[in-house]
Amino acid sequence: MTRQISRRSMLQAAGIGIGIGATATAFAPSAGAAGAPLVHPGLLHNGADLDRMAAKVKADARPYAAGFAKLTANRHAQSGWRPNPQAVVYRGSGTPENYRVLYNDIHAAYQNALRYHVTGQEAHADTAVAILNAWSGKLTALEGSVDRFLAAGLYGYQFANAAELVREHGDFDLGRAQELMRTVFHPLSDDFLTRHNGAVVTNYWPNWDLTAIACVLATGIFCDERAVVERAVEYFKHGDGMGSVKHAIPVVHEDGLGEWVEAGRDQGHALLGVGLMGTVCEMAWNQGIDLYGYDDSRFLKGAQYVAKWSLGGDVPYTANTRKKGAIGGWSGSETASGVAGADPSMTRPIWAMIANHYTKRRGLPASYL
């Protein structure tokens, strides 16, 4: 199949249009020079984004108002949410898993913070602050199976994004939140990028690295540590693991599509990878670092590949074998010989941000997105 159906027609139904719509610009915000101060807010949303959201919703503009209505209807976005902080969060089989408590509270903090920026209603800011302060005052460790690294990466970058939105609030304990990022989330993510849980570097699929990159980058920005930001950027470009951009997208075909290696695994994980890489690129962009355009917009080519395949289109795939195992221990290999099956009805809320960057900010063609 060669149809060039756009994913954007599906996005309004997902209710995620609230933050998009920036006009085309040629360059990233000019904060990326070494030694330049980091920008705040400057993770997934910058100040202009938040102002635009508020203005569009106030004007009842489409599709922004509809997207905001979906946000306000979500149970996490209510000012009555009460946190349930834990001293230790566990994720992984064979452990007393309680990680859902953490991510639900983070979602509530993030959504309430967004509602505050859009409406100015202080109750939502107060709720976000109360949630984040509760967790920074109690959480001391992430434990469990190897999945603890996923917990650190995913919930680390998410916590930082929620906290970034209320960092100027008078009741928010910024220093304690920064300490939580430095001592609980970041160490696991940085260690994974360094040692990969004691495994050979290709043992884990790209998403493991990408969650860690997102956490390290978010930590550096939120905690104003330029060296940590540069660590994440360097790994994205040149890291040895599967999550660096040239390993996640190892082949660019003559038609311009970039082969997403995890398409040989399954559709759900490939979509997750696109979303995670987009998250990394957007956070970097808001600090003046253009990872979207790195290596001739390699990420765009990979995103187009996954979008076309997910829509039912035919895409090429280069058979590959990756080594698995523990360093000094067991060893094996796994071969992916072709793309996995794809269901056009399967989607994740990942496409709007990516399409907005390439088509509106940069004015580039982006088929299938």
PDB file of N, CA and C in Angstrom, residues 8 12 27 42 84 86 108 120 123 143-144 155 166 174 179 190 200 230 235 265 280 290 295 298 313 317 322 331 337:
ATOM      1  N   ARG A   8      -2.575  13.228  11.277  1.00  0.00           N
ATOM      2  CA  ARG A   8      -3.136  14.400  11.936  1.00  0.00           C
ATOM      3  C   ARG A   8      -4.650  14.385  11.983  1.00  0.00           C
ATOM      4  N   GLN A  12      -7.290  15.212  16.533  1.00  0.00           N
ATOM      5  CA  GLN A  12      -8.321  15.959  17.228  1.00  0.00           C
ATOM      6  C   GLN A  12      -9.155  15.046  18.102  1.00  0.00           C
ATOM      7  N   PHE A  27      14.886  28.503  13.330  1.00  0.00           N
ATOM      8  CA  PHE A  27      15.913  28.037  14.251  1.00  0.00           C
ATOM      9  C   PHE A  27      15.313  27.751  15.619  1.00  0.00           C
ATOM     10  N   GLY A  42      11.083  25.295  30.340  1.00  0.00           N
ATOM     11  CA  GLY A  42      11.822  24.878  29.157  1.00  0.00           C
ATOM     12  C   GLY A  42      11.952  23.392  28.979  1.00  0.00           C
ATOM     13  N   ASN A  84      -0.664  10.374  47.203  1.00  0.00           N
ATOM     14  CA  ASN A  84      -0.422   9.209  48.055  1.00  0.00           C
ATOM     15  C   ASN A  84       1.057   8.840  47.961  1.00  0.00           C
ATOM     16  N   GLN A  86       4.877   7.561  48.454  1.00  0.00           N
ATOM     17  CA  GLN A  86       5.470   6.348  49.000  1.00  0.00           C
ATOM     18  C   GLN A  86       6.958   6.587  49.243  1.00  0.00           C
ATOM     19  N   ALA A 108      -1.565  13.745  37.618  1.00  0.00           N
ATOM     20  CA  ALA A 108      -2.449  14.726  38.244  1.00  0.00           C
ATOM     21  C   ALA A 108      -1.740  16.064  38.450  1.00  0.00           C
ATOM     22  N   GLY A 120      -5.530  30.292  34.891  1.00  0.00           N
ATOM     23  CA  GLY A 120      -5.144  31.139  36.005  1.00  0.00           C
ATOM     24  C   GLY A 120      -5.780  30.764  37.325  1.00  0.00           C
ATOM     25  N   ALA A 123      -6.362  27.210  42.395  1.00  0.00           N
ATOM     26  CA  ALA A 123      -6.604  25.912  43.031  1.00  0.00           C
ATOM     27  C   ALA A 123      -5.849  24.800  42.317  1.00  0.00           C
ATOM     28  N   GLU A 143      12.922   0.721  43.394  1.00  0.00           N
ATOM     29  CA  GLU A 143      13.462  -0.625  43.476  1.00  0.00           C
ATOM     30  C   GLU A 143      12.615  -1.578  42.648  1.00  0.00           C
ATOM     31  N   GLY A 144      13.109  -2.804  42.507  1.00  0.00           N
ATOM     32  CA  GLY A 144      12.381  -3.818  41.761  1.00  0.00           C
ATOM     33  C   GLY A 144      13.299  -4.588  40.849  1.00  0.00           C
ATOM     34  N   TYR A 155       9.127   8.011  34.818  1.00  0.00           N
ATOM     35  CA  TYR A 155       8.534   8.861  35.844  1.00  0.00           C
ATOM     36  C   TYR A 155       9.456  10.014  36.211  1.00  0.00           C
ATOM     37  N   VAL A 166       5.467  24.584  37.729  1.00  0.00           N
ATOM     38  CA  VAL A 166       5.135  25.323  38.958  1.00  0.00           C
ATOM     39  C   VAL A 166       6.394  25.761  39.699  1.00  0.00           C
ATOM     40  N   LEU A 174      11.272  23.931  45.412  1.00  0.00           N
ATOM     41  CA  LEU A 174      12.082  23.668  44.223  1.00  0.00           C
ATOM     42  C   LEU A 174      13.350  22.901  44.575  1.00  0.00           C
ATOM     43  N   GLU A 179      16.524  17.945  44.294  1.00  0.00           N
ATOM     44  CA  GLU A 179      17.282  16.903  44.987  1.00  0.00           C
ATOM     45  C   GLU A 179      16.700  15.525  44.696  1.00  0.00           C
ATOM     46  N   ASP A 190      21.179   7.450  34.457  1.00  0.00           N
ATOM     47  CA  ASP A 190      22.555   7.637  34.004  1.00  0.00           C
ATOM     48  C   ASP A 190      23.333   6.326  34.071  1.00  0.00           C
ATOM     49  N   VAL A 200      25.300  -6.773  27.726  1.00  0.00           N
ATOM     50  CA  VAL A 200      25.940  -6.270  26.512  1.00  0.00           C
ATOM     51  C   VAL A 200      25.105  -5.111  25.988  1.00  0.00           C
ATOM     52  N   GLU A 230      24.250  18.150  28.405  1.00  0.00           N
ATOM     53  CA  GLU A 230      25.182  17.762  27.346  1.00  0.00           C
ATOM     54  C   GLU A 230      25.413  16.254  27.326  1.00  0.00           C
ATOM     55  N   TYR A 235      24.714  11.411  24.144  1.00  0.00           N
ATOM     56  CA  TYR A 235      24.287  10.019  24.013  1.00  0.00           C
ATOM     57  C   TYR A 235      23.262   9.884  22.891  1.00  0.00           C
ATOM     58  N   ARG A 265      10.046  -5.590  16.227  1.00  0.00           N
ATOM     59  CA  ARG A 265       9.576  -6.153  17.502  1.00  0.00           C
ATOM     60  C   ARG A 265       8.056  -6.171  17.539  1.00  0.00           C
ATOM     61  N   VAL A 280      12.322  13.821  23.769  1.00  0.00           N
ATOM     62  CA  VAL A 280      13.707  14.263  23.922  1.00  0.00           C
ATOM     63  C   VAL A 280      13.992  15.442  22.997  1.00  0.00           C
ATOM     64  N   ASP A 290      18.977  21.657  18.613  1.00  0.00           N
ATOM     65  CA  ASP A 290      18.148  21.090  17.549  1.00  0.00           C
ATOM     66  C   ASP A 290      18.475  19.622  17.298  1.00  0.00           C
ATOM     67  N   ASP A 295      21.505  15.175  11.971  1.00  0.00           N
ATOM     68  CA  ASP A 295      21.795  14.176  10.934  1.00  0.00           C
ATOM     69  C   ASP A 295      20.749  14.215   9.822  1.00  0.00           C
ATOM     70  N   ARG A 298      17.101  13.008  10.788  1.00  0.00           N
ATOM     71  CA  ARG A 298      16.972  11.548  10.814  1.00  0.00           C
ATOM     72  C   ARG A 298      15.719  11.113  11.585  1.00  0.00           C
ATOM     73  N   GLY A 313       0.793   0.778   5.445  1.00  0.00           N
ATOM     74  CA  GLY A 313       1.637   0.870   4.262  1.00  0.00           C
ATOM     75  C   GLY A 313       2.783  -0.120   4.290  1.00  0.00           C
ATOM     76  N   TYR A 317      12.436  -3.469   5.410  1.00  0.00           N
ATOM     77  CA  TYR A 317      13.081  -3.764   6.692  1.00  0.00           C
ATOM     78  C   TYR A 317      14.315  -4.613   6.428  1.00  0.00           C
ATOM     79  N   ARG A 322      20.920  -8.958  16.765  1.00  0.00           N
ATOM     80  CA  ARG A 322      21.574  -8.241  17.854  1.00  0.00           C
ATOM     81  C   ARG A 322      22.012  -9.218  18.937  1.00  0.00           C
ATOM     82  N   SER A 331      25.115 -15.615  27.061  1.00  0.00           N
ATOM     83  CA  SER A 331      25.108 -14.876  25.805  1.00  0.00           C
ATOM     84  C   SER A 331      24.148 -15.532  24.831  1.00  0.00           C
ATOM     85  N   SER A 337      13.679 -10.321  11.229  1.00  0.00           N
ATOM     86  CA  SER A 337      13.807 -10.484   9.781  1.00  0.00           C
ATOM     87  C   SER A 337      12.839  -9.626   8.985  1.00  0.00           C
TER      88      SER A 337
END
